[in-house]
């Protein structure tokens, strides 16, 4: 299984651990049921200890959202999506296509950037010990904060 949320690995959590979010802004949790996302600052160390207290279960991480998604192959999928959706489009040189392509790249970069959502969200995985290391938690070949030609963070060469 996977747990993805805001949080940290230390014991210090803010006094307000549960929060509502709507359209990237704070919102009252129960103000619009079904429309406001509810999130919490997770104490990943405590959660990891609770998971590993179960015999035969191993926890992995936490790692950043960016690290996890790259471990799942999102960069390769993203590049393929760009190619088939925007770059091979019959109107690939139109202003609308170029603007939509750039908007997609900018959104993806924000999700992956470790200074933004890519680092703000953490991922903790767990499974039976016998299953090995789950996808997204395998150690990359090289860890760096390099950026590729699209401005995306690269952990892997």
Coordinates of N, CA and C in Angstrom, one line a residue:
X1 N 0.8 -1.2 0.0 CA 0.0 0.0 0.0 C 0.9 1.3 0.0
X2 N 0.2 2.4 -0.3 CA 0.9 3.7 -0.3 C 0.2 4.7 0.5
X3 N 0.9 5.5 1.2 CA 0.3 6.7 1.9 C 0.9 7.9 1.4
X4 N 0.2 8.8 0.8 CA 0.7 10.0 0.2 C 0.0 11.2 0.8
X5 N 0.8 12.1 1.4 CA 0.2 13.3 2.1 C 1.3 14.3 2.5
X6 N 0.9 15.4 3.0 CA 1.9 16.3 3.6 C 2.4 15.7 4.9
X7 N 3.6 16.1 5.3 CA 4.1 15.6 6.6 C 5.5 15.7 6.7
X8 N 6.0 15.1 7.8 CA 7.5 15.1 8.0 C 7.9 13.8 8.7
X9 N 9.1 13.7 9.0 CA 9.6 12.5 9.7 C 10.0 12.8 11.1
X10 N 9.8 14.0 11.6 CA 10.1 14.2 13.0 C 8.8 14.2 13.8
X11 N 9.0 14.3 15.1 CA 7.9 14.2 16.0 C 7.1 15.6 16.2
X12 N 7.7 16.6 15.6 CA 7.1 18.0 15.7 C 6.1 18.2 14.6
X13 N 4.8 18.3 15.0 CA 3.8 18.6 14.0 C 3.2 19.9 14.3
X14 N 2.7 20.7 13.4 CA 2.0 21.9 13.7 C 0.7 21.6 14.5
X15 N 0.3 22.6 15.2 CA -0.9 22.4 16.0 C -2.2 22.1 15.2
X16 N -2.1 22.6 14.0 CA -3.3 22.4 13.0 C -2.9 21.3 12.0
X17 N -3.1 20.0 12.4 CA -2.7 19.0 11.5 C -3.7 18.6 10.4
X18 N -4.9 18.9 10.6 CA -6.0 18.7 9.6 C -6.3 20.0 8.9
X19 N -6.4 19.9 7.6 CA -6.7 21.2 6.9 C -7.6 20.9 5.6
X20 N -8.4 21.9 5.2 CA -9.2 21.8 4.0 C -8.5 22.6 2.9
X21 N -8.6 22.0 1.7 CA -7.9 22.7 0.6 C -8.9 22.7 -0.6
X22 N -9.1 23.8 -1.2 CA -10.0 23.9 -2.4 C -9.3 24.9 -3.3
X23 N -9.1 24.5 -4.6 CA -8.5 25.3 -5.6 C -7.2 25.9 -5.1
X24 N -6.4 25.1 -4.5 CA -5.0 25.4 -4.0 C -5.0 26.4 -2.9
X25 N -6.1 26.6 -2.2 CA -6.1 27.5 -1.1 C -6.8 26.9 0.1
X26 N -6.4 27.4 1.3 CA -7.1 26.9 2.5 C -8.6 27.1 2.5
X27 N -9.3 26.1 3.0 CA -10.7 26.2 3.0 C -11.2 25.5 4.3
X28 N -12.4 25.9 4.8 CA -13.0 25.3 5.9 C -13.4 23.9 5.5
X29 N -13.0 22.9 6.4 CA -13.1 21.5 6.0 C -14.5 21.1 5.6
X30 N -15.5 21.5 6.4 CA -16.8 21.1 6.1 C -17.7 22.1 5.4
X31 N -17.1 23.1 4.8 CA -17.8 24.2 4.2 C -18.5 23.7 2.9
X32 N -17.9 22.8 2.2 CA -18.5 22.3 0.9 C -18.2 20.8 0.8
X33 N -19.0 20.0 1.5 CA -18.7 18.5 1.4 C -18.6 18.0 0.0
X34 N -17.6 17.2 -0.2 CA -17.3 16.7 -1.5 C -16.5 17.6 -2.5
X35 N -16.3 18.8 -2.1 CA -15.6 19.8 -2.9 C -14.3 20.2 -2.3
X36 N -14.2 20.1 -1.0 CA -13.0 20.5 -0.3 C -12.2 19.2 0.1
X37 N -10.9 19.2 -0.4 CA -10.0 18.1 0.0 C -9.6 18.2 1.4
X38 N -9.6 17.1 2.1 CA -9.2 17.1 3.5 C -7.8 16.4 3.6
X39 N -6.9 17.1 4.2 CA -5.5 16.6 4.3 C -5.0 16.8 5.7
X40 N -3.9 16.1 6.1 CA -3.3 16.2 7.4 C -1.8 16.2 7.3
X41 N -1.2 16.8 8.2 CA 0.3 16.7 8.3 C 0.5 15.4 9.0
X42 N 1.1 14.5 8.3 CA 1.3 13.1 8.8 C 2.7 13.0 9.5
X43 N 2.7 12.4 10.6 CA 4.0 12.1 11.3 C 4.4 10.7 10.7
X44 N 5.2 10.8 9.6 CA 5.6 9.6 8.9 C 6.4 8.6 9.8
X45 N 7.2 9.1 10.7 CA 8.0 8.3 11.6 C 7.1 7.4 12.4
X46 N 6.1 8.0 13.0 CA 5.2 7.2 13.9 C 4.4 6.2 13.0
X47 N 4.0 6.7 11.8 CA 3.2 5.8 11.0 C 4.1 4.6 10.5
X48 N 5.4 4.9 10.2 CA 6.3 3.8 9.8 C 6.5 2.8 10.9
X49 N 6.7 3.3 12.1 CA 6.9 2.4 13.3 C 5.6 1.6 13.5
X50 N 4.5 2.1 13.3 CA 3.2 1.4 13.5 C 3.1 0.3 12.4
X51 N 3.5 0.6 11.2 CA 3.4 -0.4 10.1 C 4.4 -1.5 10.4
X52 N 5.6 -1.2 10.8 CA 6.6 -2.2 11.0 C 6.5 -3.0 12.2
X53 N 5.5 -2.6 13.1 CA 5.3 -3.4 14.3 C 4.5 -4.6 14.0
X54 N 4.0 -4.7 12.8 CA 3.3 -5.9 12.3 C 4.3 -6.9 11.7
X55 N 4.3 -8.1 12.2 CA 5.2 -9.2 11.8 C 5.0 -9.4 10.3
X56 N 6.2 -9.4 9.6 CA 6.2 -9.7 8.2 C 5.8 -8.6 7.2
X57 N 5.7 -7.4 7.8 CA 5.4 -6.2 7.0 C 6.6 -5.2 7.1
X58 N 6.9 -4.7 5.9 CA 8.0 -3.8 5.9 C 7.6 -2.4 5.3
X59 N 8.1 -1.3 5.8 CA 7.8 0.0 5.3 C 8.9 0.5 4.5
X60 N 8.6 1.4 3.5 CA 9.6 2.0 2.6 C 9.3 3.5 2.6
X61 N 10.4 4.2 2.6 CA 10.3 5.7 2.6 C 10.3 6.2 4.0
X62 N 9.8 7.4 4.2 CA 9.1 8.2 3.1 C 10.1 8.8 2.2
X63 N 9.6 9.0 1.0 CA 10.4 9.7 -0.1 C 9.5 10.8 -0.6
X64 N 10.1 11.7 -1.3 CA 9.4 12.8 -1.9 C 8.4 12.3 -3.0
X65 N 7.4 13.0 -3.3 CA 6.5 12.6 -4.4 C 7.3 12.6 -5.7
X66 N 8.2 13.5 -5.9 CA 9.0 13.5 -7.1 C 9.8 12.3 -7.3
X67 N 10.5 11.9 -6.2 CA 11.3 10.7 -6.2 C 10.4 9.4 -6.5
X68 N 9.3 9.3 -5.8 CA 8.4 8.2 -6.0 C 7.9 8.1 -7.4
X69 N 7.4 9.2 -8.0 CA 6.8 9.2 -9.3 C 7.8 8.9 -10.4
X70 N 9.1 9.4 -10.2 CA 10.1 9.1 -11.1 C 10.4 7.6 -11.1
X71 N 10.4 7.1 -9.9 CA 10.7 5.6 -9.7 C 9.6 4.8 -10.4
X72 N 8.4 5.4 -10.6 CA 7.3 4.7 -11.3 C 7.3 4.9 -12.8
X73 N 8.3 5.7 -13.3 CA 8.4 5.9 -14.7 C 7.6 7.1 -15.3
X74 N 7.3 8.0 -14.4 CA 6.4 9.1 -14.9 C 7.1 10.0 -16.0
X75 N 8.4 10.2 -15.9 CA 9.1 11.1 -16.9 C 9.0 10.5 -18.3
X76 N 9.2 9.2 -18.4 CA 9.1 8.5 -19.7 C 7.7 8.6 -20.2
X77 N 6.7 8.4 -19.3 CA 5.3 8.5 -19.7 C 4.9 9.9 -20.1
X78 N 5.4 10.9 -19.3 CA 5.1 12.3 -19.6 C 5.7 12.6 -21.0
X79 N 6.9 12.3 -21.3 CA 7.5 12.6 -22.6 C 6.7 11.9 -23.8
X80 N 6.2 10.7 -23.5 CA 5.4 10.0 -24.6 C 4.1 10.7 -24.8
X81 N 3.5 11.1 -23.7 CA 2.2 11.9 -23.7 C 2.4 13.2 -24.5
X82 N 3.4 13.9 -24.2 CA 3.7 15.2 -25.0 C 3.8 14.9 -26.5
X83 N 4.6 13.8 -26.8 CA 4.8 13.5 -28.2 C 3.5 13.2 -28.9
X84 N 2.7 12.3 -28.4 CA 1.5 11.8 -29.1 C 0.3 12.9 -29.0
X85 N 0.3 13.6 -27.9 CA -0.8 14.6 -27.7 C -0.5 15.9 -28.4
X86 N 0.7 16.4 -28.3 CA 1.0 17.8 -28.8 C 1.9 17.8 -30.0
X87 N 3.0 17.0 -30.0 CA 4.0 17.1 -31.0 C 3.7 16.4 -32.3
X88 N 2.8 15.4 -32.2 CA 2.4 14.8 -33.5 C 1.0 15.2 -33.9
X89 N 0.5 16.2 -33.3 CA -0.9 16.8 -33.6 C -0.8 17.5 -34.9
X90 N -1.8 17.4 -35.8 CA -1.7 18.0 -37.1 C -1.6 19.5 -37.0
X91 N -2.1 20.1 -35.9 CA -2.0 21.5 -35.7 C -0.9 21.9 -34.6
X92 N 0.2 21.1 -34.6 CA 1.2 21.2 -33.6 C 1.8 22.6 -33.5
X93 N 1.8 23.4 -34.6 CA 2.4 24.7 -34.6 C 1.4 25.8 -34.3
X94 N 0.1 25.4 -34.1 CA -0.9 26.5 -33.8 C -0.6 27.1 -32.4
X95 N -1.0 28.3 -32.2 CA -0.8 29.0 -31.0 C -1.5 28.3 -29.8
X96 N -2.7 27.8 -30.1 CA -3.5 27.1 -29.0 C -2.8 25.8 -28.6
X97 N -2.3 25.1 -29.5 CA -1.6 23.8 -29.2 C -0.3 24.1 -28.4
X98 N 0.5 25.1 -28.8 CA 1.7 25.5 -28.1 C 1.4 25.9 -26.7
X99 N 0.3 26.7 -26.5 CA -0.1 27.2 -25.2 C -0.5 26.1 -24.3
X100 N -1.3 25.1 -24.9 CA -1.8 24.0 -24.1 C -0.6 23.1 -23.7
X101 N 0.3 22.9 -24.6 CA 1.5 22.1 -24.4 C 2.3 22.7 -23.2
X102 N 2.6 24.0 -23.3 CA 3.3 24.7 -22.2 C 2.6 24.7 -20.9
X103 N 1.3 24.8 -20.9 CA 0.5 24.8 -19.7 C 0.7 23.4 -19.0
X104 N 0.6 22.3 -19.9 CA 0.8 21.0 -19.4 C 2.2 20.8 -18.8
X105 N 3.2 21.3 -19.5 CA 4.6 21.2 -19.0 C 4.7 21.9 -17.6
X106 N 4.2 23.1 -17.5 CA 4.3 23.9 -16.3 C 3.6 23.2 -15.1
X107 N 2.4 22.6 -15.4 CA 1.7 21.9 -14.3 C 2.5 20.7 -13.9
X108 N 3.0 19.9 -14.8 CA 3.8 18.8 -14.5 C 5.0 19.1 -13.7
X109 N 5.7 20.2 -14.1 CA 6.9 20.6 -13.4 C 6.6 21.0 -12.0
X110 N 5.5 21.7 -11.8 CA 5.1 22.0 -10.4 C 4.8 20.8 -9.5
X111 N 4.2 19.8 -10.1 CA 4.0 18.5 -9.4 C 5.3 17.8 -9.1
X112 N 6.3 17.9 -9.9 CA 7.5 17.2 -9.8 C 8.6 18.0 -9.1
X113 N 8.6 19.3 -9.1 CA 9.6 20.2 -8.5 C 9.7 19.9 -7.0
X114 N 10.9 19.6 -6.5 CA 11.0 19.3 -5.1 C 10.9 20.5 -4.2
X115 N 11.0 21.7 -4.8 CA 10.8 23.0 -4.1 C 9.3 23.3 -4.0
X116 N 8.5 22.6 -4.7 CA 7.0 22.8 -4.7 C 6.3 21.5 -4.3
X117 N 5.3 21.1 -5.1 CA 4.5 19.9 -4.6 C 5.3 18.6 -4.6
X118 N 6.3 18.5 -5.5 CA 7.2 17.3 -5.6 C 7.9 17.0 -4.3
X119 N 8.2 18.0 -3.5 CA 8.9 17.8 -2.3 C 8.0 18.0 -1.1
X120 N 6.9 18.7 -1.3 CA 6.0 19.0 -0.2 C 5.2 17.7 0.2
X121 N 4.8 16.9 -0.8 CA 4.2 15.6 -0.5 C 5.2 14.5 -0.3
X122 N 4.9 13.6 0.6 CA 5.8 12.5 0.9 C 5.0 11.2 0.6
X123 N 5.7 10.1 0.3 CA 5.1 8.8 0.1 C 5.7 7.8 1.0
X124 N 4.9 7.1 1.7 CA 5.3 5.9 2.5 C 4.7 4.7 1.9
X125 N 5.5 3.7 1.7 CA 5.0 2.4 1.1 C 5.1 1.3 2.2
X126 N 4.3 0.3 2.0 CA 4.4 -0.9 2.8 C 3.9 -2.1 2.1
X127 N 4.5 -3.3 2.5 CA 4.1 -4.5 1.9 C 4.6 -5.7 2.7
X128 N 4.2 -6.9 2.3 CA 4.8 -8.0 2.9 C 6.3 -8.1 2.6
X129 N 7.1 -8.4 3.6 CA 8.6 -8.5 3.4 C 9.0 -9.3 2.2
X130 N 8.2 -10.4 2.0 CA 8.6 -11.3 0.9 C 8.4 -10.7 -0.5
X131 N 7.8 -9.6 -0.6 CA 7.5 -9.0 -1.9 C 8.7 -8.2 -2.4
X132 N 9.6 -7.8 -1.6 CA 10.8 -7.0 -2.0 C 10.4 -5.5 -2.0
X133 N 11.2 -4.7 -2.7 CA 11.1 -3.3 -2.7 C 10.0 -2.9 -3.8
X134 N 9.0 -2.2 -3.3 CA 7.9 -1.7 -4.3 C 8.4 -0.7 -5.3
X135 N 7.8 -0.6 -6.4 CA 8.1 0.4 -7.4 C 8.0 1.8 -6.7
X136 N 8.9 2.7 -7.1 CA 8.9 4.0 -6.6 C 9.8 4.2 -5.4
X137 N 10.3 3.1 -4.8 CA 11.2 3.2 -3.7 C 12.6 2.6 -3.9
X138 N 12.8 2.1 -5.1 CA 14.1 1.6 -5.5 C 15.1 2.8 -5.6
X139 N 16.3 2.6 -5.2 CA 17.3 3.7 -5.2 C 17.7 4.0 -6.6
X140 N 17.6 5.3 -6.9 CA 17.9 5.7 -8.3 C 19.4 5.6 -8.5
X141 N 19.8 5.5 -9.8 CA 21.2 5.4 -10.1 C 22.0 6.6 -9.6
X142 N 21.5 7.8 -9.7 CA 22.2 9.0 -9.2 C 21.2 9.9 -8.7
X143 N 21.4 10.4 -7.5 CA 20.6 11.4 -6.9 C 21.2 12.8 -7.1
X144 N 20.4 13.7 -7.7 CA 20.9 15.0 -7.9 C 19.7 15.9 -8.0
X145 N 19.9 17.2 -8.1 CA 18.8 18.1 -8.3 C 18.9 18.8 -9.7
X146 N 19.5 18.0 -10.6 CA 19.6 18.4 -12.0 C 18.2 18.6 -12.6
X147 N 18.2 19.4 -13.6 CA 16.9 19.6 -14.4 C 17.2 19.1 -15.8
X148 N 16.1 18.6 -16.4 CA 16.3 18.2 -17.8 C 15.9 19.3 -18.8
X149 N 15.8 19.0 -20.1 CA 15.6 20.1 -21.0 C 14.2 20.7 -20.9
X150 N 13.3 20.0 -20.2 CA 11.9 20.6 -20.0 C 11.8 21.3 -18.7
X151 N 12.9 21.3 -17.9 CA 12.9 21.9 -16.6 C 12.3 21.0 -15.5
X152 N 12.4 19.7 -15.8 CA 11.9 18.7 -14.8 C 13.1 18.2 -14.0
X153 N 12.8 18.0 -12.7 CA 13.9 17.4 -11.9 C 14.2 16.0 -12.3
X154 N 15.5 15.7 -12.3 CA 16.0 14.4 -12.7 C 16.8 13.7 -11.6
X155 N 16.3 12.5 -11.2 CA 17.0 11.7 -10.2 C 17.8 10.7 -10.9
X156 N 17.4 10.3 -12.1 CA 18.0 9.2 -12.8 C 18.6 9.7 -14.1
X157 N 19.7 9.1 -14.5 CA 20.3 9.5 -15.8 C 19.9 8.5 -16.8

